[in-house]
Coordinates of C-alpha atoms and ligand atoms in Angstrom, one line a residue:
M1 CA 23.4 -30.7 178.3
P2 CA 23.5 -27.0 177.7
A3 CA 25.9 -25.3 180.2
T4 CA 23.2 -22.9 181.4
D5 CA 21.0 -25.9 182.5
Q6 CA 23.7 -26.7 185.1
P7 CA 24.0 -25.2 188.6
V8 CA 26.0 -22.1 187.7
G9 CA 29.4 -21.6 189.3
R10 CA 29.5 -24.8 191.3
P11 CA 33.1 -25.7 192.3
S12 CA 33.5 -28.3 189.6
R13 CA 37.2 -28.0 189.2
Q14 CA 37.6 -29.5 192.6
D15 CA 35.2 -32.3 191.6
L16 CA 37.1 -33.0 188.5
R17 CA 40.4 -32.9 190.3
A18 CA 39.2 -35.3 193.1
R19 CA 37.6 -37.7 190.7
M20 CA 40.6 -37.7 188.4
L21 CA 43.0 -38.4 191.3
A22 CA 40.8 -41.2 192.7
Q23 CA 40.3 -42.9 189.4
R24 CA 43.7 -42.6 187.9
Y25 CA 46.4 -41.6 190.2
L26 CA 45.8 -42.9 193.8
R27 CA 46.7 -46.5 194.7
K28 CA 43.6 -48.7 195.0
D29 CA 42.6 -51.9 196.7
P30 CA 41.4 -54.9 194.5
S31 CA 37.9 -53.6 194.8
G32 CA 38.9 -50.2 193.2
Q33 CA 38.8 -48.1 196.4
P34 CA 41.6 -45.6 196.8
I35 CA 43.9 -46.6 199.6
E36 CA 46.1 -43.5 199.7
T37 CA 45.3 -39.7 199.9
T38 CA 46.8 -37.1 197.6
E39 CA 49.3 -36.2 200.3
Q40 CA 50.2 -39.9 200.5
M41 CA 50.6 -40.1 196.8
F42 CA 53.1 -37.2 196.9
R43 CA 55.0 -38.9 199.8
R44 CA 55.1 -42.2 197.8
V45 CA 56.5 -40.3 194.7
A46 CA 59.0 -38.3 196.8
K47 CA 60.3 -41.4 198.6
A48 CA 60.9 -43.3 195.3
I49 CA 62.6 -40.4 193.5
A50 CA 64.8 -39.5 196.5
A51 CA 65.7 -43.2 197.2
V52 CA 67.8 -43.6 194.1
E53 CA 70.4 -41.2 195.6
E54 CA 70.7 -43.7 198.6
R55 CA 71.3 -46.5 196.2
S56 CA 74.1 -44.5 194.5
G57 CA 75.8 -43.9 197.9
G58 CA 74.1 -40.6 199.1
P59 CA 74.2 -40.2 202.9
R60 CA 70.9 -41.1 204.6
S61 CA 70.5 -37.6 206.0
V62 CA 70.8 -36.0 202.6
V63 CA 68.3 -38.5 201.1
S64 CA 65.8 -37.9 203.8
A65 CA 66.1 -34.1 203.5
L66 CA 65.7 -34.4 199.8
Q67 CA 62.6 -36.6 200.2
N68 CA 61.0 -33.8 202.2
A69 CA 62.1 -31.3 199.7
F70 CA 60.6 -33.3 196.8
Y71 CA 57.4 -33.8 198.8
R72 CA 57.1 -30.0 199.4
L73 CA 57.8 -29.3 195.7
M74 CA 54.8 -31.2 194.7
A75 CA 52.4 -30.8 197.7
S76 CA 52.8 -27.0 197.6
G77 CA 51.8 -27.1 193.8
D78 CA 55.1 -25.5 192.8
F79 CA 56.0 -28.4 190.5
L80 CA 54.4 -31.6 189.3
P81 CA 56.1 -34.5 187.3
N82 CA 54.2 -35.9 184.3
S83 CA 51.4 -38.2 185.0
P84 CA 53.2 -41.6 184.7
T85 CA 55.6 -40.5 187.6
L86 CA 52.7 -39.6 189.8
M87 CA 50.8 -42.7 189.0
N88 CA 53.6 -45.3 189.0
A89 CA 56.6 -44.2 191.2
G90 CA 57.1 -46.4 194.2
R91 CA 54.9 -49.1 192.7
E92 CA 55.7 -52.4 191.2
G93 CA 57.2 -52.0 187.7
G94 CA 57.0 -48.2 188.0
M95 CA 57.3 -46.8 184.4
L96 CA 57.7 -43.1 184.9
S97 CA 58.1 -41.4 181.5
A98 CA 55.5 -39.8 179.3
C99 CA 57.4 -39.7 176.0
F100 CA 58.9 -42.4 173.8
V101 CA 59.9 -42.7 170.1
L102 CA 60.1 -46.1 168.6
P103 CA 61.8 -47.0 165.3
V104 CA 59.7 -48.6 162.5
P105 CA 61.9 -50.5 160.1
D106 CA 60.9 -51.6 156.6
S107 CA 60.4 -55.3 157.5
I108 CA 57.5 -57.4 158.9
D109 CA 59.6 -58.6 161.8
G110 CA 60.7 -55.0 162.5
I111 CA 57.2 -53.5 162.3
F112 CA 55.7 -56.1 164.6
E113 CA 58.6 -55.8 167.1
A114 CA 57.8 -52.1 167.2
L115 CA 54.2 -53.0 167.8
K116 CA 55.0 -55.2 170.8
Q117 CA 57.1 -52.4 172.2
T118 CA 54.4 -50.0 171.7
A119 CA 52.0 -52.2 173.7
Q120 CA 54.6 -52.4 176.5
V121 CA 55.0 -48.6 176.6
Q122 CA 51.2 -47.8 176.4
K123 CA 50.0 -50.2 178.9
A124 CA 52.3 -48.4 181.4
G125 CA 50.9 -45.0 180.4
G126 CA 53.5 -43.7 178.0
G127 CA 52.8 -42.0 174.7
T128 CA 54.6 -43.3 171.5
G129 CA 55.8 -41.4 168.4
F130 CA 56.9 -43.0 165.1
A131 CA 58.3 -41.9 161.8
F132 CA 56.9 -44.0 159.0
D133 CA 59.4 -42.8 156.4
A134 CA 61.4 -46.0 156.2
L135 CA 58.5 -48.1 155.0
R136 CA 58.4 -48.8 151.3
P137 CA 55.5 -47.1 149.4
T138 CA 52.1 -48.5 148.6
G139 CA 52.4 -50.8 145.6
D140 CA 56.1 -51.4 146.0
L141 CA 57.5 -54.9 145.7
V142 CA 57.8 -57.4 148.5
A143 CA 60.6 -59.8 147.5
S144 CA 59.7 -62.7 149.7
S145 CA 56.1 -63.0 148.5
G146 CA 56.6 -61.6 145.0
G147 CA 53.6 -59.4 145.7
T148 CA 53.3 -55.7 146.6
T149 CA 52.9 -53.9 149.9
S150 CA 49.7 -52.3 151.2
G151 CA 51.8 -49.4 152.3
P152 CA 52.8 -47.4 155.4
L153 CA 49.2 -46.3 156.2
S154 CA 47.9 -49.9 156.5
F155 CA 50.7 -50.5 159.0
M156 CA 49.8 -47.3 160.9
G157 CA 46.3 -48.7 161.2
V158 CA 47.7 -51.8 162.9
F159 CA 49.3 -49.5 165.6
A160 CA 46.0 -47.6 165.9
S161 CA 44.2 -50.9 166.5
A162 CA 46.7 -52.2 169.0
T163 CA 46.4 -48.9 170.9
G164 CA 42.7 -49.2 170.9
A165 CA 42.9 -52.7 172.3
I166 CA 45.4 -51.8 175.1
Q167 CA 43.4 -48.8 176.2
Q168 CA 41.2 -50.6 178.7
G169 CA 44.1 -51.8 180.9
A170 CA 45.9 -48.6 181.0
F171 CA 45.7 -45.6 183.3
R172 CA 44.8 -43.3 180.4
R173 CA 44.1 -43.4 176.8
G174 CA 47.0 -44.4 174.6
A175 CA 48.3 -41.7 172.4
N176 CA 50.5 -41.8 169.3
M177 CA 52.2 -39.4 167.0
G178 CA 52.7 -40.6 163.3
M179 CA 55.2 -38.6 161.3
M180 CA 55.9 -38.6 157.5
S181 CA 58.4 -36.7 155.4
V182 CA 56.8 -34.5 152.8
H183 CA 59.0 -36.4 150.3
H184 CA 57.6 -39.9 151.0
P185 CA 55.6 -41.2 148.0
D186 CA 52.7 -42.0 150.3
I187 CA 52.5 -38.4 151.5
L188 CA 49.1 -37.7 149.8
N189 CA 47.6 -40.7 151.6
F190 CA 49.1 -39.5 154.8
I191 CA 47.8 -36.0 154.6
T192 CA 44.3 -37.2 153.9
A193 CA 44.4 -40.1 156.3
K194 CA 42.0 -38.6 158.8
D195 CA 39.4 -37.4 156.2
D196 CA 37.3 -40.1 157.8
S197 CA 37.0 -38.8 161.3
T198 CA 36.8 -42.2 162.8
A199 CA 40.2 -43.2 161.3
F200 CA 43.4 -43.1 163.4
E201 CA 41.6 -41.5 166.4
N202 CA 44.5 -42.3 168.7
F203 CA 47.1 -40.7 166.4
N204 CA 48.2 -37.2 165.9
L205 CA 49.6 -36.7 162.5
S206 CA 52.5 -34.4 161.4
V207 CA 54.1 -33.8 158.1
K208 CA 57.8 -33.1 158.2
V209 CA 58.8 -30.2 156.0
T210 CA 62.4 -29.1 155.3
D211 CA 63.8 -25.6 155.0
R212 CA 64.4 -26.4 151.4
F213 CA 60.7 -27.2 150.9
M214 CA 59.8 -23.9 152.6
A215 CA 62.3 -22.0 150.4
D216 CA 60.8 -23.4 147.3
L217 CA 57.4 -22.5 148.6
H218 CA 58.5 -18.9 148.8
E219 CA 60.7 -18.7 145.8
N220 CA 59.6 -21.4 143.3
P221 CA 56.1 -22.6 144.4
G222 CA 55.2 -23.9 140.9
R223 CA 58.2 -26.3 140.9
P224 CA 57.1 -30.1 140.7
H225 CA 57.2 -31.7 144.1
I226 CA 59.7 -34.5 144.2
V227 CA 59.1 -37.7 146.3
Q228 CA 61.5 -40.5 146.8
N229 CA 61.2 -44.3 147.4
P230 CA 63.0 -45.0 150.6
R231 CA 63.8 -48.5 149.5
T232 CA 65.3 -47.8 146.2
G233 CA 66.2 -44.1 146.3
E234 CA 64.2 -43.6 143.0
R235 CA 62.7 -40.1 142.6
Y236 CA 59.2 -39.4 141.3
V237 CA 56.7 -36.7 140.6
I238 CA 52.9 -37.2 141.2
P239 CA 50.6 -36.7 138.3
K240 CA 47.6 -34.4 139.1
T241 CA 45.2 -37.1 138.1
V242 CA 46.2 -39.3 141.1
P243 CA 43.4 -39.3 143.8
P244 CA 44.9 -38.1 147.1
H245 CA 43.5 -40.9 149.0
A246 CA 44.8 -43.8 146.9
C247 CA 48.2 -43.0 145.6
T248 CA 50.3 -46.0 144.8
L249 CA 53.8 -46.3 143.3
A250 CA 52.3 -47.4 140.0
D251 CA 50.6 -43.9 139.7
L252 CA 53.9 -42.0 139.9
L253 CA 56.2 -40.8 137.1
P254 CA 60.0 -40.8 137.2
A255 CA 61.1 -37.4 138.4
D256 CA 62.7 -36.5 135.0
H257 CA 59.3 -36.9 133.4
A258 CA 58.0 -33.9 135.3
N259 CA 55.5 -31.8 133.3
G260 CA 52.9 -29.2 133.9
A261 CA 50.4 -31.7 135.1
C262 CA 52.2 -32.7 138.3
W263 CA 51.7 -31.8 142.0
T264 CA 53.7 -28.7 142.7
V265 CA 55.3 -27.7 145.9
M266 CA 52.4 -25.1 146.2
D267 CA 49.8 -28.0 145.7
L268 CA 51.3 -30.0 148.4
W269 CA 51.4 -27.2 150.8
N270 CA 47.7 -26.3 149.9
L271 CA 46.7 -29.9 150.6
I272 CA 48.3 -29.8 154.0
V273 CA 46.8 -26.4 154.8
S274 CA 43.3 -27.1 153.7
H275 CA 43.2 -30.4 155.6
S276 CA 44.6 -28.7 158.8
H277 CA 41.9 -26.1 158.3
R278 CA 39.2 -28.7 157.9
T279 CA 40.1 -31.2 160.7
G280 CA 43.1 -29.8 162.6
E281 CA 45.3 -32.4 161.0
P282 CA 48.0 -32.9 159.9
G283 CA 50.2 -30.5 161.9
I284 CA 53.6 -29.5 160.6
C285 CA 57.0 -30.3 161.9
F286 CA 59.9 -28.2 160.8
I287 CA 62.3 -31.0 160.9
D288 CA 65.5 -29.0 160.0
A289 CA 64.8 -26.6 163.0
V290 CA 64.5 -29.7 165.2
N291 CA 67.8 -31.2 164.0
R292 CA 69.7 -27.9 164.2
N293 CA 69.0 -28.2 167.9
N294 CA 69.7 -32.0 168.1
P295 CA 72.1 -32.2 171.1
L296 CA 73.4 -35.5 169.8
P297 CA 73.8 -35.3 166.0
D298 CA 76.5 -38.0 166.0
C299 CA 73.9 -40.5 167.6
G300 CA 71.5 -40.0 164.7
R301 CA 69.0 -37.6 163.1
I302 CA 65.8 -36.9 164.9
E303 CA 62.8 -38.1 162.9
A304 CA 59.9 -38.1 165.3
T305 CA 58.4 -36.5 168.4
N306 CA 56.2 -37.8 171.2
P307 CA 52.3 -37.6 170.7
C308 CA 51.8 -34.0 171.5
G309 CA 54.9 -32.7 169.6
E310 CA 56.9 -31.1 172.5
Q311 CA 59.6 -33.8 172.8
P312 CA 61.7 -34.6 169.7
L313 CA 63.5 -37.9 170.4
L314 CA 66.0 -40.3 168.7
S315 CA 64.8 -43.8 168.2
N316 CA 64.4 -45.8 171.4
E317 CA 64.8 -42.6 173.6
S318 CA 62.3 -41.9 176.3
C319 CA 62.0 -38.7 178.3
N320 CA 60.3 -37.8 181.5
L321 CA 58.7 -34.3 181.9
G322 CA 57.8 -32.0 184.8
S323 CA 56.2 -28.6 185.0
I324 CA 56.4 -25.6 187.3
N325 CA 53.3 -23.7 188.0
L326 CA 54.5 -20.2 187.3
S327 CA 51.4 -18.5 188.8
R328 CA 52.8 -19.4 192.2
F329 CA 55.7 -17.2 191.7
V330 CA 54.0 -13.8 191.1
T331 CA 54.8 -11.4 193.9
S332 CA 51.8 -10.4 196.1
D333 CA 51.8 -6.8 194.6
G334 CA 51.5 -8.3 191.1
Q335 CA 54.5 -6.4 190.0
D336 CA 57.1 -9.1 189.4
L337 CA 58.1 -12.8 189.8
D338 CA 60.0 -14.1 192.8
W339 CA 62.9 -15.0 190.7
R340 CA 65.1 -16.3 193.5
R341 CA 62.5 -18.7 194.7
L342 CA 61.8 -19.8 191.0
G343 CA 65.5 -20.4 190.6
R344 CA 65.6 -22.7 193.7
V345 CA 62.5 -24.6 192.5
I346 CA 64.0 -25.0 189.0
R347 CA 67.3 -26.5 190.5
R348 CA 65.3 -28.9 192.7
A349 CA 63.0 -29.9 189.9
V350 CA 66.2 -30.7 187.6
R351 CA 67.4 -33.0 190.4
F352 CA 64.0 -34.6 190.7
L353 CA 63.7 -35.3 187.0
D354 CA 67.4 -36.5 186.7
N355 CA 66.6 -39.0 189.5
V356 CA 63.5 -40.1 187.7
I357 CA 65.7 -41.5 185.0
D358 CA 67.3 -44.0 187.6
A359 CA 64.1 -44.7 189.5
N360 CA 62.4 -45.7 186.3
T361 CA 61.5 -49.1 185.0
Y362 CA 61.9 -49.2 181.2
P363 CA 59.7 -51.2 178.9
T364 CA 62.6 -52.6 176.8
G365 CA 66.4 -53.1 177.1
E366 CA 67.1 -50.8 174.2
I367 CA 65.0 -47.9 175.6
H368 CA 66.7 -48.5 179.0
Q369 CA 70.2 -48.3 177.4
T370 CA 69.5 -45.2 175.1
T371 CA 67.7 -43.2 177.9
L372 CA 70.5 -43.8 180.3
A373 CA 73.1 -42.9 177.8
H374 CA 71.5 -39.5 176.9
R375 CA 69.6 -38.7 180.1
K376 CA 67.1 -36.2 178.5
I377 CA 64.7 -34.5 180.8
G378 CA 61.9 -32.0 180.0
L379 CA 61.4 -29.4 182.6
G380 CA 58.6 -26.8 181.5
V381 CA 55.9 -24.6 182.9
M382 CA 52.2 -24.4 183.3
G383 CA 50.0 -21.5 184.5
F384 CA 51.6 -19.0 182.1
A385 CA 48.1 -17.4 181.2
D386 CA 47.3 -17.1 184.9
T387 CA 50.7 -15.5 185.5
L388 CA 50.0 -12.9 182.9
I389 CA 46.6 -12.0 184.5
L390 CA 48.1 -11.8 188.0
R391 CA 50.9 -9.5 186.5
G392 CA 48.2 -7.4 184.8
I393 CA 49.5 -8.3 181.3
R394 CA 47.3 -9.2 178.3
Y395 CA 48.3 -12.5 176.5
D396 CA 48.3 -10.9 173.2
S397 CA 50.8 -8.1 173.9
P398 CA 54.4 -7.3 173.4
E399 CA 54.8 -7.4 177.2
A400 CA 53.5 -11.0 177.3
E401 CA 56.0 -11.9 174.6
T402 CA 58.8 -10.3 176.5
L403 CA 57.9 -12.0 179.7
A404 CA 57.6 -15.3 177.9
R405 CA 61.2 -14.9 176.5
T406 CA 62.5 -13.7 180.0
I407 CA 61.0 -16.7 181.8
A408 CA 62.0 -19.2 179.1
G409 CA 65.6 -17.8 179.2
F410 CA 65.7 -18.0 183.0
L411 CA 64.3 -21.4 183.1
T412 CA 66.7 -22.8 180.5
E413 CA 69.8 -21.1 181.8
T414 CA 69.1 -22.1 185.4
A415 CA 68.2 -25.7 184.3
H416 CA 71.5 -26.0 182.4
A417 CA 73.4 -24.6 185.5
A418 CA 71.7 -27.2 187.7
S419 CA 72.4 -30.0 185.1
A420 CA 76.1 -28.9 185.0
D421 CA 76.3 -29.0 188.8
L422 CA 74.9 -32.5 188.8
A423 CA 77.5 -33.5 186.2
T424 CA 80.2 -32.4 188.7
L425 CA 78.5 -34.4 191.5
R426 CA 77.6 -37.6 189.6
G427 CA 79.3 -37.5 186.2
H428 CA 78.1 -36.3 182.8
F429 CA 75.7 -38.2 180.7
P430 CA 77.5 -41.2 179.1
S431 CA 77.1 -40.0 175.4
W432 CA 78.4 -36.5 176.4
P433 CA 81.7 -36.8 174.4
M434 CA 79.6 -37.2 171.3
S435 CA 77.3 -34.3 172.0
R436 CA 77.2 -30.6 171.2
W437 CA 78.0 -29.9 174.8
A438 CA 81.4 -31.4 174.3
K439 CA 82.4 -28.9 171.5
P440 CA 84.3 -25.8 172.7
P441 CA 83.6 -24.2 175.0
A442 CA 83.0 -27.6 176.5
R443 CA 80.5 -27.8 179.3
P444 CA 80.0 -31.1 181.1
M445 CA 76.2 -31.7 181.5
R446 CA 74.2 -34.4 183.3
N447 CA 71.4 -34.2 180.7
A448 CA 71.5 -33.9 176.9
A449 CA 68.4 -31.8 177.0
C450 CA 66.8 -30.1 180.0
T451 CA 63.7 -28.0 179.0
T452 CA 60.4 -28.8 177.2
V453 CA 57.0 -27.2 177.4
A454 CA 54.4 -29.9 177.8
P455 CA 50.6 -29.6 177.4
T456 CA 50.1 -30.4 181.0
G457 CA 46.5 -31.5 180.2
S458 CA 46.1 -33.5 183.4
I459 CA 48.7 -32.1 185.8
S460 CA 47.4 -28.6 185.3
I461 CA 44.1 -29.8 186.6
I462 CA 45.8 -31.3 189.7
A463 CA 47.7 -28.0 190.2
G464 CA 44.6 -25.9 189.5
C465 CA 46.1 -23.6 187.0
S466 CA 46.0 -22.8 183.2
S467 CA 47.5 -25.5 181.1
G468 CA 51.0 -25.1 179.7
I469 CA 51.6 -21.8 178.0
E470 CA 48.1 -21.7 176.5
P471 CA 45.7 -18.8 176.9
I472 CA 42.7 -19.3 179.0
Y473 CA 40.3 -21.4 176.8
S474 CA 37.1 -19.9 178.1
L475 CA 35.8 -17.9 181.0
A476 CA 33.1 -20.5 181.6
T477 CA 34.1 -24.0 180.5
T478 CA 32.4 -27.2 180.1
R479 CA 35.0 -29.9 180.4
L480 CA 34.3 -33.4 179.0
A481 CA 36.4 -35.6 181.2
L482 CA 37.0 -39.2 182.2
D483 CA 33.8 -41.1 181.5
G484 CA 32.4 -38.4 179.2
Q485 CA 30.9 -36.6 182.2
E486 CA 30.7 -32.8 181.9
F487 CA 32.0 -30.4 184.4
F488 CA 31.1 -26.8 184.4
E489 CA 33.1 -24.0 185.9
L490 CA 34.0 -20.3 185.9
H491 CA 37.6 -19.6 185.5
P492 CA 39.1 -19.8 189.0
L493 CA 41.0 -16.5 188.8
L494 CA 37.9 -14.7 187.4
E495 CA 35.9 -16.3 190.3
R496 CA 38.6 -15.0 192.8
L497 CA 38.8 -11.5 191.3
G498 CA 35.0 -11.3 191.0
Q499 CA 34.5 -12.1 194.7
K500 CA 37.3 -9.8 195.7
Q501 CA 36.1 -6.9 193.6
G502 CA 32.5 -7.6 194.5
W503 CA 30.9 -7.8 191.1
L504 CA 30.3 -11.5 190.7
T505 CA 26.5 -11.6 191.1
N506 CA 24.4 -14.4 189.9
A507 CA 23.3 -12.3 186.9
V508 CA 27.0 -12.0 185.9
R509 CA 27.6 -15.7 186.3
Q510 CA 24.6 -16.4 184.1
A511 CA 25.8 -14.0 181.4
L512 CA 29.3 -15.6 181.5
A513 CA 27.8 -19.0 181.4
R514 CA 25.8 -18.0 178.3
G515 CA 29.1 -17.1 176.7
E516 CA 28.5 -13.4 176.6
P517 CA 31.7 -11.4 176.0
I518 CA 33.1 -10.2 179.3
D519 CA 33.7 -6.7 178.0
G520 CA 29.9 -6.4 177.3
I521 CA 29.0 -7.0 180.9
S522 CA 28.9 -3.6 182.4
A523 CA 29.4 -4.8 186.1
V524 CA 32.9 -6.1 185.3
P525 CA 35.6 -3.4 185.6
R526 CA 37.2 -2.6 182.2
R527 CA 40.7 -3.4 183.2
T528 CA 39.7 -6.9 184.5
A529 CA 37.6 -7.6 181.4
E530 CA 40.6 -6.7 179.2
L531 CA 43.0 -9.2 181.0
F532 CA 40.7 -12.2 180.6
V533 CA 41.4 -12.6 176.9
T534 CA 40.4 -16.1 175.7
A535 CA 42.0 -18.5 173.2
H536 CA 39.6 -17.5 170.5
E537 CA 40.0 -13.7 171.0
V538 CA 43.9 -14.1 170.8
S539 CA 44.7 -13.5 167.1
P540 CA 46.5 -16.4 165.3
E541 CA 49.5 -14.2 165.0
W542 CA 49.7 -13.7 168.7
H543 CA 49.4 -17.4 169.4
V544 CA 52.4 -18.1 167.2
R545 CA 54.4 -15.2 168.5
I546 CA 54.0 -16.5 172.2
Q547 CA 54.9 -20.0 171.1
A548 CA 58.0 -18.6 169.3
A549 CA 59.1 -16.5 172.2
W550 CA 59.1 -19.7 174.4
Q551 CA 60.8 -21.8 171.7
S552 CA 63.6 -19.2 171.4
W553 CA 65.0 -20.6 174.6
I554 CA 63.5 -24.1 175.1
D555 CA 65.9 -27.1 174.4
S556 CA 63.4 -29.4 173.1
A557 CA 60.0 -28.1 171.8
V558 CA 56.9 -26.4 172.9
S559 CA 53.4 -27.8 173.0
K560 CA 50.9 -25.2 171.7
T561 CA 47.7 -25.2 169.7
V562 CA 46.7 -22.2 167.7
N563 CA 43.0 -22.0 168.4
L564 CA 41.0 -20.5 165.5
P565 CA 37.4 -19.4 165.6
A566 CA 35.0 -21.6 163.6
G567 CA 34.7 -19.0 160.8
S568 CA 38.4 -18.8 160.1
A569 CA 39.5 -19.1 156.5
I570 CA 42.1 -21.4 154.9
E571 CA 44.3 -18.4 154.4
D572 CA 44.4 -17.9 158.2
V573 CA 46.0 -21.4 158.5
D574 CA 48.4 -20.7 155.7
K575 CA 49.6 -17.5 157.4
V576 CA 50.0 -19.3 160.8
F577 CA 52.2 -22.0 159.3
R578 CA 54.4 -19.6 157.4
L579 CA 54.8 -17.4 160.4
A580 CA 55.6 -20.3 162.6
H581 CA 58.5 -21.3 160.3
K582 CA 59.8 -17.7 160.0
L583 CA 59.8 -17.2 163.8
G584 CA 61.7 -20.5 164.4
C585 CA 59.0 -22.8 165.8
K586 CA 59.8 -26.5 165.6
G587 CA 56.2 -27.5 164.8
I588 CA 52.8 -26.0 164.6
T589 CA 49.2 -27.3 165.1
V590 CA 46.0 -25.4 164.6
Y591 CA 42.6 -26.3 165.8
R592 CA 39.5 -24.6 164.3
D593 CA 36.7 -24.6 166.8
G594 CA 34.1 -27.3 166.1
S595 CA 36.2 -29.0 163.4
R596 CA 36.5 -32.3 165.3
A597 CA 33.9 -34.2 167.3
G598 CA 34.6 -35.0 171.0
Q599 CA 37.0 -32.2 171.8
T600 CA 37.9 -32.3 175.4
L601 CA 37.5 -28.6 176.1
S602 CA 34.6 -26.5 174.8
G603 CA 33.3 -23.1 175.5
P604 CA 29.6 -22.5 176.5
S605 CA 28.5 -21.6 173.1
E606 CA 29.1 -25.0 171.6
T607 CA 27.9 -27.2 174.4
Ligands
UDP701 N1 50.4 -38.6 177.0 C1 49.8 -39.7 176.6 N2 48.4 -39.9 176.8 C2 47.6 -39.0 177.2 C3 48.1 -37.7 177.5 C4 49.5 -37.5 177.4 O1 50.5 -40.6 176.2 O2 46.4 -39.3 177.4 C5 51.8 -38.3 176.9 C6 52.2 -37.7 175.5 O3 53.5 -38.1 175.2 C7 52.2 -36.2 175.8 C8 52.8 -36.2 177.2 O4 52.2 -37.4 177.8 O5 52.9 -35.5 174.9 C9 52.6 -35.0 178.0 O6 51.1 -34.7 178.0 P1 50.6 -33.8 179.3 O7 51.5 -32.8 179.6 O8 49.2 -33.4 178.9 O9 50.5 -35.0 180.4 P2 50.1 -34.9 181.9 O10 51.4 -35.1 182.7 O11 49.5 -33.5 182.3 O12 49.2 -36.0 182.1

């Protein structure tokens, strides 16, 4: 239905929040009726998360004070943990983490064991990431049968089907991340895997590129691209005649046969870029940047992230996330942030997230063991775009970049200090002696990693703020939510300012609902119009610069989508990817408006 046919300005964000809470978060009786209020949900979660301190010998009075403090943290809207914690804490079998990475070994037993674990994680509401690099390439030998393998993508399809089947029983749609190195012989099949828009719908795909690949791209782009069979170590080049959808081992030539008719580094890059431009996938993961910041290099290389890319993890690690609503810390005169109060909330949130590790029920013994050994947590933020508006700063400005870096630095340094204090109180994480933290100057830490910027797709709706560090998507938004129902709303801050400044007439609402640019509506003061810059008005370069500013301090990674207008060129995507690498991002995803059906957010012009 066109947005303009709907009652303009109805308080739909509240509807959406209430419906979402009732359907997915609140406890229900067997008939499906909620049997707790939102406040009771926060009490349930606070009690379960504080109770672990009593189990580990904490005095009752301290635990009870902490329970109240955790309740206030959530009920005030200052901080929310990731959805699984809100949904499951204090309930039977409470699985509390959003992020998992599972190993996919090169054997039928191993693959189907990973599949079973995926089912266990997803039915409890977690998202799973996988690297498919270990699987032998399409057409390679299978010794036991004497035949050949159908390749990594056919197994990825099995994971996609399993996720589709599990979906119904879970609190939310299962989500997967599939990753593959640019040097795997199946990389052409992987890059083109989602050409059919109905394939792998519950997977995000990301190609892992190395610094060496990026250096070749700059210095020697015509060099033949080398792929390597993970089973035998044999190196190959890909003849240009090979169709990108159906590349098998039999099509490849040994690397020393490279000639002018092979796929070059530049060709590979262009294939990734053109597909990202067309469908938004695959994204890119700068895997060397990820591993340079691996806090536990002696425990293994990081090969995959969770579904939205913000949490690189070792195999069998899980991580629970939580986000602070920054917009609640802008001082009433709009001139600054209340840093002291923010510092207190960060410290409390670190304690909360560290407790979640012990309150958690893990889907498998291996995940339990690895997670407790490393104790990674992911404290991040939401409401950054709202914060900028309240501070009178445009999203696409050097001031915003500086503020991003300042807040990210404060967040990470304070979280580290809080984790170090917890280490004094409760001991460092068991793998600490093998970690970077143990290198001089050694600093005992309770958690191998502390900060992560999540998308906050659902919890930002509960908190009523802009999501993660994304700019405002649209001034008037139609959200496709839950059962495909549409919700229309004006941006809440715009609504508030419009009321306060007295210009929000019905004619202005209608104009905004039609998608008219705000700076063309004469009733809106110029300064206000300037601040409400939307995702499509922010240039791709500024999207990347803001992501990089956050990444410069964040321990794990940053969830961010570079939104491009429908008419963007392939070259725009090329520039975005190169800039992201240059500025030190760990990964990058673009989304060109309208390039995929069923997007969950859409501006008025496309609805
Ligand atoms: N996630 C998932 N399914 C979903 C949404 C999220 O498995 O439908 C996982 C995924 O690992 C993602 C992480 O949760 O990267 C955090 O997403 P988000 O911050 O949007 O979750 P929220 O806590 O707001 O629900």
